[in-house]
């Protein structure tokens, strides 16, 4: 018996609201973290301005330092550094734009293509709500989240004492960067039939966008390249130094293109399919399928290659710019002092310069480890491990294989980074030996081990929190150190950050007691996580 027309009409909005709530439940935790970071980092950067720029001559000197091509390439174009808001935009703008974009991109592919690929949308799409509506609702939620995060950056700046006009332009620019990559992730999810392919394609777009902005910032004659990148257009608004709205209008229009394409393609494809059909007739690829350990390596190869290329290219650029940076600071020692007060210490020598930037390597390397264990947790919830674990295979053996593969991948990632940095310095004739470069990159491995340990700990006892827990020692530890240094917190608070105990290698020798202590804590966390993983039920 058919339902009355009026009843069917009333059930439509209710079903659509249920779809929105579903998307919200899948994203609210990450959205809350991004929003909190946007507000906190913005406010802390404004506070740091007061301790760094104490008189007008300091602002002029810092502007001269930031005007150096090497500084512009690495940290972006300086914007009104005499103003607390402009200083905060320079310190945090690029980082927050990338944070918004990466989170929005991955959230969009996860809750659209990831959910459909796992079969969770089969029943949903068999109901009254058409696939285009489902896709639109799942796009709207992360879009709203990045808009909220942009508003949080505005609130953080204004609450700390920065001007509202520049804060508004900056917040809107950050939000539109996030919206653009939510749209790119959603569009890629309609084009490709696998989440990994969709995420990879969208991340490639993000990498190209960052490259265009970096080149446009560092090379005056190529500044026009920034109009081809969402990050570049956000920077062209020049918050606190003109507050130009025109790039925001262009960026908003650009965001509409992938959004419209995602909605159109969603209505023209099959369920669980993409616009591009999967390859057919391909010969079976059986390489590295002979054992659990080999399969763990096979699963790691593609993402490890992508992470190594992205991070390696960045540190190659750091090596190429080494002499330009150190020569400038050697000739202007007062600028080096101001750079240290701004948070960039040890930049006066090649070894100190690379040591300072090698410390930052712990953040992406730790994120790599956390993402890999998060993928293992996702495979479990998607029932991809059910048949494997139904065989005479212990969970301890499976986990050991994953830990070994990820640990090897982290070592290889840091090694590639050290080689890339050494190659960059060799090109320009900077005094940095191969062993010194490798030791500086390997110096962050204790922090990466902590990320591995907390990832396994969460996998065993709180599988839904693997990504957050795995990133906490690196990303959380770095932010804790920054906040403790710039906010006059008690010394013991900064001591809790692993970065406090990282020696400036290769400028100094390794702090072996601290490194061994972090390694021991990582082993303990891994062991406790393994106990939980072995004893809990499978998620499905």
Short mmCIF file of C-alpha atoms in Angstrom, two decimals:
data_model
loop_
_atom_site.label_atom_id
_atom_site.label_comp_id
_atom_site.label_asym_id
_atom_site.label_seq_id
_atom_site.Cartn_x
_atom_site.Cartn_y
_atom_site.Cartn_z
CA UNK A 1 0.00 0.00 0.00
CA UNK A 2 1.42 3.37 -1.03
CA UNK A 3 1.88 6.12 1.52
CA UNK A 4 -0.28 9.24 1.09
CA UNK A 5 1.31 12.02 -0.92
CA UNK A 6 1.20 14.42 2.02
CA UNK A 7 2.99 11.97 4.28
CA UNK A 8 5.70 11.37 1.68
CA UNK A 9 6.21 15.10 1.32
CA UNK A 10 6.53 15.50 5.07
CA UNK A 11 9.05 12.69 5.31
CA UNK A 12 11.37 14.32 2.76
CA UNK A 13 12.71 17.16 4.93
CA UNK A 14 12.95 14.80 7.89
CA UNK A 15 15.05 12.34 5.90
CA UNK A 16 17.27 15.14 4.63
CA UNK A 17 17.82 16.43 8.15
CA UNK A 18 18.79 12.92 9.19
CA UNK A 19 21.42 12.85 6.43
CA UNK A 20 22.81 16.18 7.68
CA UNK A 21 22.95 14.87 11.24
CA UNK A 22 24.77 11.78 9.99
CA UNK A 23 27.44 13.92 8.31
CA UNK A 24 27.69 16.10 11.41
CA UNK A 25 28.25 13.09 13.67
CA UNK A 26 31.14 12.00 11.45
CA UNK A 27 32.94 15.34 11.43
CA UNK A 28 32.22 17.28 14.63
CA UNK A 29 35.28 16.12 16.57
CA UNK A 30 37.75 17.13 13.90
CA UNK A 31 35.87 20.36 13.24
CA UNK A 32 36.03 21.23 16.94
CA UNK A 33 39.81 20.67 17.03
CA UNK A 34 40.39 22.80 13.91
CA UNK A 35 38.18 25.59 15.27
CA UNK A 36 39.95 25.60 18.62
CA UNK A 37 43.38 25.69 16.96
CA UNK A 38 42.35 28.58 14.71
CA UNK A 39 41.24 30.71 17.64
CA UNK A 40 44.13 29.78 19.94
CA UNK A 41 46.96 30.12 17.43
CA UNK A 42 45.66 33.49 16.25
CA UNK A 43 45.38 34.86 19.78
CA UNK A 44 48.80 33.56 20.83
CA UNK A 45 50.46 35.07 17.75
CA UNK A 46 49.03 38.48 18.61
CA UNK A 47 50.36 38.12 22.15
CA UNK A 48 53.78 37.11 20.79
CA UNK A 49 53.94 40.37 18.84
CA UNK A 50 54.06 42.38 22.05
CA UNK A 51 57.11 40.44 23.29
CA UNK A 52 58.87 40.57 19.91
CA UNK A 53 58.19 44.10 18.65
CA UNK A 54 58.71 46.48 21.56
CA UNK A 55 59.50 49.64 19.58
CA UNK A 56 59.00 50.94 16.00
CA UNK A 57 62.59 50.19 15.00
CA UNK A 58 62.04 46.52 15.84
CA UNK A 59 59.12 46.38 13.43
CA UNK A 60 61.19 47.97 10.67
CA UNK A 61 64.04 45.54 11.27
CA UNK A 62 61.72 42.55 11.31
CA UNK A 63 60.15 43.74 8.06
CA UNK A 64 63.60 43.92 6.48
CA UNK A 65 64.33 40.39 7.69
CA UNK A 66 61.04 39.07 6.33
CA UNK A 67 61.66 40.85 3.05
CA UNK A 68 64.59 38.54 2.36
CA UNK A 69 63.64 36.18 -0.53
CA UNK A 70 64.51 33.11 1.54
CA UNK A 71 62.22 34.19 4.39
CA UNK A 72 59.45 35.09 1.95
CA UNK A 73 59.71 31.70 0.29
CA UNK A 74 59.66 29.74 3.54
CA UNK A 75 57.21 31.78 5.62
CA UNK A 76 55.27 33.88 3.11
CA UNK A 77 55.15 37.58 2.29
CA UNK A 78 55.38 39.82 5.38
CA UNK A 79 52.23 41.80 6.04
CA UNK A 80 52.24 44.90 8.23
CA UNK A 81 54.62 43.48 10.83
CA UNK A 82 54.40 46.71 12.82
CA UNK A 83 50.79 45.74 13.60
CA UNK A 84 49.98 42.88 15.97
CA UNK A 85 47.35 41.55 13.58
CA UNK A 86 49.69 41.68 10.58
CA UNK A 87 52.37 39.87 12.57
CA UNK A 88 49.87 37.18 13.56
CA UNK A 89 48.78 36.72 9.95
CA UNK A 90 52.41 36.27 8.87
CA UNK A 91 53.15 33.78 11.66
CA UNK A 92 50.01 31.66 11.40
CA UNK A 93 48.27 32.44 8.09
CA UNK A 94 49.86 29.79 5.88
CA UNK A 95 49.77 27.14 8.60
CA UNK A 96 46.07 27.69 9.30
CA UNK A 97 45.21 27.82 5.59
CA UNK A 98 46.88 24.44 5.06
CA UNK A 99 45.25 23.06 8.22
CA UNK A 100 41.78 24.11 7.06
CA UNK A 101 42.41 22.76 3.57
CA UNK A 102 43.83 19.38 4.56
CA UNK A 103 41.12 18.75 7.13
CA UNK A 104 38.34 19.83 4.75
CA UNK A 105 39.72 17.76 1.90
CA UNK A 106 40.11 14.58 3.94
CA UNK A 107 36.77 15.05 5.70
CA UNK A 108 35.00 15.43 2.35
CA UNK A 109 36.53 12.29 0.84
CA UNK A 110 36.00 10.30 4.04
CA UNK A 111 32.31 11.01 4.55
CA UNK A 112 31.40 10.76 0.85
CA UNK A 113 33.54 8.34 -1.14
CA UNK A 114 34.80 6.54 1.95
CA UNK A 115 31.31 5.81 3.28
CA UNK A 116 29.95 4.86 -0.14
CA UNK A 117 32.95 2.68 -0.97
CA UNK A 118 32.52 0.75 2.29
CA UNK A 119 28.85 0.00 1.47
CA UNK A 120 27.35 2.10 4.28
CA UNK A 121 25.43 4.23 1.77
CA UNK A 122 23.71 1.30 0.06
CA UNK A 123 20.59 1.40 2.21
CA UNK A 124 20.70 5.20 2.47
CA UNK A 125 20.69 5.65 -1.30
CA UNK A 126 17.89 3.08 -1.65
CA UNK A 127 15.54 5.42 0.26
CA UNK A 128 13.66 8.54 -0.72
CA UNK A 129 16.64 10.88 -0.63
CA UNK A 130 18.40 11.06 -4.04
CA UNK A 131 22.15 10.73 -4.28
CA UNK A 132 22.62 14.38 -5.24
CA UNK A 133 20.88 15.50 -2.07
CA UNK A 134 22.97 13.12 0.03
CA UNK A 135 26.16 14.47 -1.54
CA UNK A 136 25.08 18.10 -1.11
CA UNK A 137 24.25 17.55 2.55
CA UNK A 138 27.58 15.84 3.14
CA UNK A 139 29.41 18.72 1.45
CA UNK A 140 27.50 21.37 3.38
CA UNK A 141 28.63 20.10 6.78
CA UNK A 142 32.44 20.40 6.29
CA UNK A 143 31.86 23.69 4.43
CA UNK A 144 30.03 25.01 7.48
CA UNK A 145 32.82 23.69 9.70
CA UNK A 146 35.60 25.57 7.88
CA UNK A 147 33.47 28.72 7.82
CA UNK A 148 33.10 28.38 11.58
CA UNK A 149 36.86 27.87 11.92
CA UNK A 150 37.44 31.05 9.90
CA UNK A 151 35.13 32.90 12.27
CA UNK A 152 37.11 31.46 15.20
CA UNK A 153 40.34 32.89 13.74
CA UNK A 154 38.61 36.28 13.54
CA UNK A 155 37.46 36.03 17.16
CA UNK A 156 40.92 34.97 18.34
CA UNK A 157 42.59 37.95 16.67
CA UNK A 158 40.06 40.50 17.89
CA UNK A 159 39.93 39.07 21.41
CA UNK A 160 43.72 39.37 21.67
CA UNK A 161 43.61 43.02 20.62
CA UNK A 162 44.07 43.00 16.82
CA UNK A 163 41.97 45.18 14.53
CA UNK A 164 38.62 43.82 13.37
CA UNK A 165 38.93 44.84 9.69
CA UNK A 166 42.08 42.89 8.94
CA UNK A 167 40.85 40.01 11.11
CA UNK A 168 37.68 39.77 9.03
CA UNK A 169 39.59 39.68 5.74
CA UNK A 170 42.00 37.10 7.13
CA UNK A 171 39.23 34.89 8.55
CA UNK A 172 37.27 34.93 5.30
CA UNK A 173 40.41 34.07 3.31
CA UNK A 174 41.18 31.11 5.55
CA UNK A 175 37.59 29.88 5.37
CA UNK A 176 37.47 30.12 1.57
CA UNK A 177 40.69 28.11 1.28
CA UNK A 178 39.00 25.40 3.33
CA UNK A 179 35.79 25.62 1.26
CA UNK A 180 37.75 25.27 -1.98
CA UNK A 181 39.42 22.06 -0.88
CA UNK A 182 36.22 20.63 0.58
CA UNK A 183 34.79 21.16 -2.90
CA UNK A 184 37.86 19.62 -4.57
CA UNK A 185 37.68 16.59 -2.26
CA UNK A 186 33.96 16.17 -2.93
CA UNK A 187 34.45 16.46 -6.69
CA UNK A 188 37.30 13.94 -6.66
CA UNK A 189 35.06 11.59 -4.67
CA UNK A 190 32.53 11.64 -7.51
CA UNK A 191 35.17 11.15 -10.21
CA UNK A 192 37.11 8.27 -8.66
CA UNK A 193 35.63 5.01 -7.39
CA UNK A 194 38.15 4.57 -4.54
CA UNK A 195 38.73 6.85 -1.58
CA UNK A 196 42.51 6.54 -1.86
CA UNK A 197 42.44 7.76 -5.46
CA UNK A 198 40.11 10.63 -4.60
CA UNK A 199 42.24 11.75 -1.65
CA UNK A 200 45.43 11.42 -3.67
CA UNK A 201 44.10 13.53 -6.54
CA UNK A 202 42.81 16.22 -4.19
CA UNK A 203 46.10 16.30 -2.25
CA UNK A 204 47.94 16.73 -5.55
CA UNK A 205 45.84 19.84 -6.22
CA UNK A 206 46.71 21.12 -2.75
CA UNK A 207 50.41 20.51 -3.31
CA UNK A 208 50.35 22.37 -6.62
CA UNK A 209 48.52 25.26 -4.95
CA UNK A 210 51.17 25.53 -2.24
CA UNK A 211 53.97 25.33 -4.79
CA UNK A 212 52.48 28.17 -6.83
CA UNK A 213 52.15 30.34 -3.72
CA UNK A 214 55.67 29.55 -2.57
CA UNK A 215 57.20 30.45 -5.92
CA UNK A 216 55.04 33.57 -6.18
CA UNK A 217 56.11 34.72 -2.71
CA UNK A 218 59.81 34.11 -3.25
CA UNK A 219 60.30 35.33 -6.84
CA UNK A 220 59.13 38.88 -7.39
CA UNK A 221 58.78 38.45 -11.14
CA UNK A 222 56.45 35.47 -10.68
CA UNK A 223 54.12 37.03 -8.14
CA UNK A 224 51.23 36.60 -10.59
CA UNK A 225 51.33 32.84 -9.91
CA UNK A 226 49.55 33.50 -6.62
CA UNK A 227 46.37 34.25 -8.57
CA UNK A 228 46.40 30.59 -9.66
CA UNK A 229 46.39 29.27 -6.08
CA UNK A 230 43.71 29.59 -3.38
CA UNK A 231 46.49 30.10 -0.82
CA UNK A 232 47.98 32.80 -3.00
CA UNK A 233 44.66 34.59 -3.45
CA UNK A 234 44.10 34.54 0.32
CA UNK A 235 47.54 36.11 0.81
CA UNK A 236 46.84 38.76 -1.85
CA UNK A 237 44.08 40.19 0.34
CA UNK A 238 46.90 41.68 2.47
CA UNK A 239 45.15 41.77 5.88
CA UNK A 240 46.13 44.84 7.93
CA UNK A 241 47.95 46.24 4.90
CA UNK A 242 45.20 47.28 2.52
CA UNK A 243 42.50 44.68 3.29
CA UNK A 244 41.80 44.01 -0.39
CA UNK A 245 38.43 42.27 -0.97
CA UNK A 246 38.91 41.60 -4.71
CA UNK A 247 40.91 38.34 -4.30
CA UNK A 248 38.23 37.06 -1.90
CA UNK A 249 35.55 37.63 -4.54
CA UNK A 250 37.60 35.76 -7.13
CA UNK A 251 38.29 32.92 -4.69
CA UNK A 252 34.61 32.65 -3.77
CA UNK A 253 33.69 32.33 -7.46
CA UNK A 254 36.45 29.75 -7.98
CA UNK A 255 35.03 27.69 -5.10
CA UNK A 256 31.71 27.38 -6.92
CA UNK A 257 33.22 25.49 -9.88
CA UNK A 258 34.25 22.25 -8.10
CA UNK A 259 31.13 22.44 -5.93
CA UNK A 260 28.88 22.56 -8.99
CA UNK A 261 30.87 19.83 -10.73
CA UNK A 262 30.58 17.56 -7.68
CA UNK A 263 26.79 17.91 -7.60
CA UNK A 264 26.40 17.42 -11.35
CA UNK A 265 28.63 14.34 -11.50
CA UNK A 266 26.93 12.82 -8.44
CA UNK A 267 23.70 12.52 -10.41
CA UNK A 268 25.36 10.94 -13.46
CA UNK A 269 27.21 8.00 -11.96
CA UNK A 270 26.35 4.60 -10.54
CA UNK A 271 26.21 3.88 -6.83
CA UNK A 272 29.68 2.81 -5.61
CA UNK A 273 31.02 3.95 -8.96
CA UNK A 274 32.78 7.04 -10.20
CA UNK A 275 32.79 9.13 -13.32
CA UNK A 276 35.98 7.35 -14.32
CA UNK A 277 35.44 3.59 -14.53
CA UNK A 278 37.94 1.36 -12.72
CA UNK A 279 40.51 -0.29 -14.97
CA UNK A 280 39.39 -3.64 -16.37
CA UNK A 281 41.29 -6.49 -17.88
CA UNK A 282 44.38 -5.72 -15.83
CA UNK A 283 46.68 -8.59 -14.98
CA UNK A 284 46.68 -9.61 -11.33
CA UNK A 285 49.32 -7.83 -9.24
CA UNK A 286 50.52 -10.33 -6.67
CA UNK A 287 53.72 -8.60 -5.59
CA UNK A 288 54.14 -8.55 -1.79
CA UNK A 289 51.10 -10.75 -1.13
CA UNK A 290 53.01 -13.73 0.20
CA UNK A 291 52.81 -12.86 3.90
CA UNK A 292 51.22 -10.48 6.38
CA UNK A 293 54.45 -8.49 6.71
CA UNK A 294 54.84 -8.20 2.96
CA UNK A 295 51.23 -7.07 2.62
CA UNK A 296 51.81 -4.40 5.27
CA UNK A 297 54.71 -3.10 3.19
CA UNK A 298 52.57 -3.18 0.05
CA UNK A 299 49.87 -1.06 1.69
CA UNK A 300 52.52 1.42 2.77
CA UNK A 301 54.34 1.97 -0.53
CA UNK A 302 51.99 4.39 -2.28
CA UNK A 303 51.31 6.74 0.67
CA UNK A 304 54.97 6.64 1.70
CA UNK A 305 56.00 7.70 -1.79
CA UNK A 306 53.56 10.62 -1.77
CA UNK A 307 54.63 11.82 1.70
CA UNK A 308 58.33 11.46 0.83
CA UNK A 309 58.00 13.47 -2.37
CA UNK A 310 56.02 16.28 -0.71
CA UNK A 311 58.25 16.65 2.35
CA UNK A 312 61.43 16.02 0.37
CA UNK A 313 60.69 18.82 -2.10
CA UNK A 314 60.06 21.26 0.76
CA UNK A 315 63.33 20.41 2.50
CA UNK A 316 65.19 20.53 -0.80
CA UNK A 317 64.01 24.12 -1.03
CA UNK A 318 65.18 24.73 2.54
CA UNK A 319 68.63 23.48 1.59
CA UNK A 320 68.79 25.63 -1.53
CA UNK A 321 67.91 28.73 0.52
CA UNK A 322 70.44 27.99 3.28
CA UNK A 323 73.18 30.35 2.11
CA UNK A 324 70.78 33.17 1.27
CA UNK A 325 69.37 33.01 4.78
CA UNK A 326 72.60 32.68 6.73
CA UNK A 327 74.52 35.28 4.71
CA UNK A 328 71.80 37.84 5.30
CA UNK A 329 71.72 37.18 9.06
CA UNK A 330 75.50 37.18 9.35
CA UNK A 331 75.64 40.61 7.77
CA UNK A 332 72.79 41.85 9.99
CA UNK A 333 73.19 40.37 13.50
CA UNK A 334 70.38 42.51 14.90
CA UNK A 335 67.97 40.83 12.51
CA UNK A 336 69.11 37.44 13.78
CA UNK A 337 68.28 38.55 17.30
CA UNK A 338 64.82 39.69 16.23
CA UNK A 339 64.29 36.41 14.40
CA UNK A 340 65.12 34.53 17.60
CA UNK A 341 62.59 36.65 19.51
CA UNK A 342 60.03 35.85 16.79
CA UNK A 343 60.58 32.13 17.36
CA UNK A 344 63.18 31.38 14.67
CA UNK A 345 66.34 30.66 16.64
CA UNK A 346 69.76 29.58 15.43
CA UNK A 347 69.34 30.87 11.88
CA UNK A 348 72.78 32.53 11.69
CA UNK A 349 74.70 29.41 10.59
CA UNK A 350 73.90 26.70 8.09
CA UNK A 351 73.89 24.01 10.78
CA UNK A 352 71.75 26.09 13.12
CA UNK A 353 69.40 26.99 10.27
CA UNK A 354 68.79 23.38 9.22
CA UNK A 355 68.62 22.23 12.87
CA UNK A 356 65.81 24.71 13.55
CA UNK A 357 63.83 23.57 10.54
CA UNK A 358 64.58 19.87 11.06
CA UNK A 359 62.76 20.10 14.40
CA UNK A 360 59.58 20.89 12.46
CA UNK A 361 59.98 17.58 10.57
CA UNK A 362 58.59 15.76 13.61
CA UNK A 363 55.11 17.17 12.86
CA UNK A 364 54.58 15.75 9.32
CA UNK A 365 56.49 12.57 10.14
CA UNK A 366 54.32 12.01 13.22
CA UNK A 367 51.21 12.75 11.19
CA UNK A 368 52.31 10.13 8.65
CA UNK A 369 52.50 7.50 11.38
CA UNK A 370 49.12 8.50 12.83
CA UNK A 371 47.44 8.40 9.41
CA UNK A 372 48.73 4.91 8.70
CA UNK A 373 47.34 3.48 11.94
CA UNK A 374 44.13 5.41 11.39
CA UNK A 375 43.88 3.62 8.02
CA UNK A 376 44.28 0.29 9.83
CA UNK A 377 41.44 1.22 12.20
CA UNK A 378 39.31 2.24 9.20
CA UNK A 379 39.99 -1.07 7.45
CA UNK A 380 38.80 -2.86 10.55
CA UNK A 381 35.56 -0.87 10.81
CA UNK A 382 34.99 -1.37 7.06
CA UNK A 383 35.25 -5.15 7.62
CA UNK A 384 38.26 -5.52 5.34
CA UNK A 385 40.14 -7.44 8.05
CA UNK A 386 37.33 -9.82 9.00
CA UNK A 387 38.25 -12.69 6.66
CA UNK A 388 41.95 -12.17 7.33
CA UNK A 389 41.52 -12.45 11.09
CA UNK A 390 39.18 -15.44 10.68
CA UNK A 391 42.23 -17.42 9.58
CA UNK A 392 44.78 -18.87 12.03
CA UNK A 393 46.39 -15.45 12.36
CA UNK A 394 46.79 -13.75 15.71
CA UNK A 395 46.11 -10.05 16.07
CA UNK A 396 49.53 -9.65 17.66
CA UNK A 397 51.16 -10.88 14.47
CA UNK A 398 49.07 -8.53 12.34
CA UNK A 399 49.86 -5.56 14.60
CA UNK A 400 53.56 -6.42 14.69
CA UNK A 401 53.65 -6.41 10.90
CA UNK A 402 51.98 -3.01 10.74
CA UNK A 403 54.23 -1.52 13.43
CA UNK A 404 57.34 -2.80 11.68
CA UNK A 405 56.23 -1.48 8.29
CA UNK A 406 55.20 1.95 9.60
CA UNK A 407 58.37 2.31 11.65
CA UNK A 408 60.46 1.44 8.60
CA UNK A 409 58.46 3.93 6.56
CA UNK A 410 59.10 6.68 9.13
CA UNK A 411 62.84 5.99 9.07
CA UNK A 412 62.83 6.07 5.27
CA UNK A 413 60.80 9.30 5.26
CA UNK A 414 63.26 11.08 7.54
CA UNK A 415 66.18 9.69 5.55
CA UNK A 416 64.76 11.06 2.30
CA UNK A 417 64.30 14.42 4.02
CA UNK A 418 67.90 14.49 5.19
CA UNK A 419 69.15 13.56 1.72
CA UNK A 420 66.97 16.25 0.11
CA UNK A 421 68.28 18.91 2.50
CA UNK A 422 71.88 17.87 1.89
CA UNK A 423 71.31 17.93 -1.87
CA UNK A 424 69.88 21.46 -1.64
CA UNK A 425 72.85 22.73 0.35
CA UNK A 426 75.26 20.97 -2.02
CA UNK A 427 73.73 22.77 -5.00
CA UNK A 428 74.50 26.19 -3.49
CA UNK A 429 77.80 25.16 -1.88
CA UNK A 430 76.67 25.44 1.75
CA UNK A 431 78.81 23.76 4.40
CA UNK A 432 76.65 20.81 5.46
CA UNK A 433 77.92 17.25 5.29
CA UNK A 434 75.76 14.28 4.36
CA UNK A 435 76.07 12.68 7.80
CA UNK A 436 75.20 15.98 9.50
CA UNK A 437 72.06 16.33 7.39
CA UNK A 438 70.98 12.76 8.05
CA UNK A 439 71.64 13.05 11.79
CA UNK A 440 69.51 16.21 11.93
CA UNK A 441 66.62 14.44 10.20
CA UNK A 442 66.95 11.29 12.32
CA UNK A 443 67.01 13.40 15.48
CA UNK A 444 63.18 13.70 15.36
CA UNK A 445 62.65 9.92 15.40
CA UNK A 446 62.07 9.77 19.20
CA UNK A 447 59.08 12.10 18.77
CA UNK A 448 57.88 10.00 15.83
CA UNK A 449 58.18 6.91 18.05
CA UNK A 450 55.95 8.62 20.61
CA UNK A 451 53.38 9.16 17.84
CA UNK A 452 53.61 5.48 16.94
CA UNK A 453 53.15 4.45 20.56
CA UNK A 454 50.12 6.67 21.15
CA UNK A 455 48.61 5.50 17.83
CA UNK A 456 48.85 1.85 18.88
CA UNK A 457 47.59 2.73 22.35
CA UNK A 458 44.49 4.32 20.84
CA UNK A 459 44.07 1.47 18.35
CA UNK A 460 43.84 -0.96 21.25
CA UNK A 461 41.62 1.02 23.61
CA UNK A 462 39.94 3.87 21.67
CA UNK A 463 39.99 3.03 17.92
CA UNK A 464 37.98 6.10 16.92
CA UNK A 465 40.66 8.40 18.34
CA UNK A 466 43.70 6.92 16.58
CA UNK A 467 44.41 9.92 14.33
CA UNK A 468 44.00 12.46 17.14
CA UNK A 469 46.05 10.47 19.66
CA UNK A 470 48.78 9.72 17.14
CA UNK A 471 49.24 13.39 16.21
CA UNK A 472 49.19 14.60 19.82
CA UNK A 473 52.92 14.14 20.68
CA UNK A 474 54.08 15.93 17.51
CA UNK A 475 51.47 18.53 16.58
CA UNK A 476 50.19 18.95 20.14
CA UNK A 477 53.68 19.00 21.59
CA UNK A 478 54.82 21.65 19.13
CA UNK A 479 51.84 23.89 19.88
CA UNK A 480 52.35 23.38 23.62
CA UNK A 481 55.95 24.54 23.35
CA UNK A 482 54.98 27.58 21.27
CA UNK A 483 52.23 28.57 23.70
CA UNK A 484 54.45 28.01 26.73
CA UNK A 485 57.26 30.12 25.24
CA UNK A 486 55.04 33.01 24.13
CA UNK A 487 52.57 33.13 27.03
CA UNK A 488 54.91 33.09 30.04
CA UNK A 489 53.46 29.83 31.31
CA UNK A 490 55.25 27.97 34.13
CA UNK A 491 58.44 26.25 33.02
CA UNK A 492 57.08 22.78 33.81
CA UNK A 493 54.33 23.20 31.20
CA UNK A 494 56.86 23.64 28.41
CA UNK A 495 58.86 20.74 29.82
CA UNK A 496 55.92 18.41 28.95
CA UNK A 497 56.49 19.01 25.24
CA UNK A 498 58.81 16.54 23.48
CA UNK A 499 60.22 19.45 21.46
CA UNK A 500 61.71 20.93 24.62
CA UNK A 501 63.98 17.89 24.82
CA UNK A 502 65.05 17.81 21.16
CA UNK A 503 68.65 18.95 20.76
CA UNK A 504 69.49 21.27 17.84
CA UNK A 505 71.14 18.58 15.72
CA UNK A 506 73.42 18.92 13.72
CA UNK A 507 74.38 22.20 15.41
CA UNK A 508 74.80 20.30 18.69
CA UNK A 509 75.02 16.65 19.68
CA UNK A 510 72.01 14.41 20.30
CA UNK A 511 70.43 14.50 23.76
CA UNK A 512 70.64 10.74 24.27
CA UNK A 513 68.99 10.53 27.75
CA UNK A 514 65.92 12.40 26.47
CA UNK A 515 65.84 10.37 23.24
CA UNK A 516 66.05 7.07 25.12
CA UNK A 517 63.36 8.14 27.59
CA UNK A 518 60.97 9.04 24.74
CA UNK A 519 61.74 5.72 23.05
CA UNK A 520 61.02 3.84 26.30
CA UNK A 521 57.69 5.64 26.72
CA UNK A 522 56.83 4.76 23.11
CA UNK A 523 57.59 1.06 23.70
CA UNK A 524 55.45 1.08 26.85
CA UNK A 525 52.51 2.71 25.06
CA UNK A 526 52.84 0.24 22.19
CA UNK A 527 52.83 -2.72 24.57
CA UNK A 528 49.73 -1.47 26.42
CA UNK A 529 48.00 -0.80 23.11
CA UNK A 530 48.85 -4.30 21.87
CA UNK A 531 47.21 -5.80 24.96
CA UNK A 532 44.03 -3.85 24.29
CA UNK A 533 44.04 -4.68 20.57
CA UNK A 534 44.43 -8.39 21.28
CA UNK A 535 41.62 -8.51 23.85
CA UNK A 536 38.89 -6.27 22.40
CA UNK A 537 36.19 -7.17 19.88
CA UNK A 538 36.49 -6.33 16.21
CA UNK A 539 34.76 -3.14 15.12
CA UNK A 540 32.27 -3.40 12.28
#
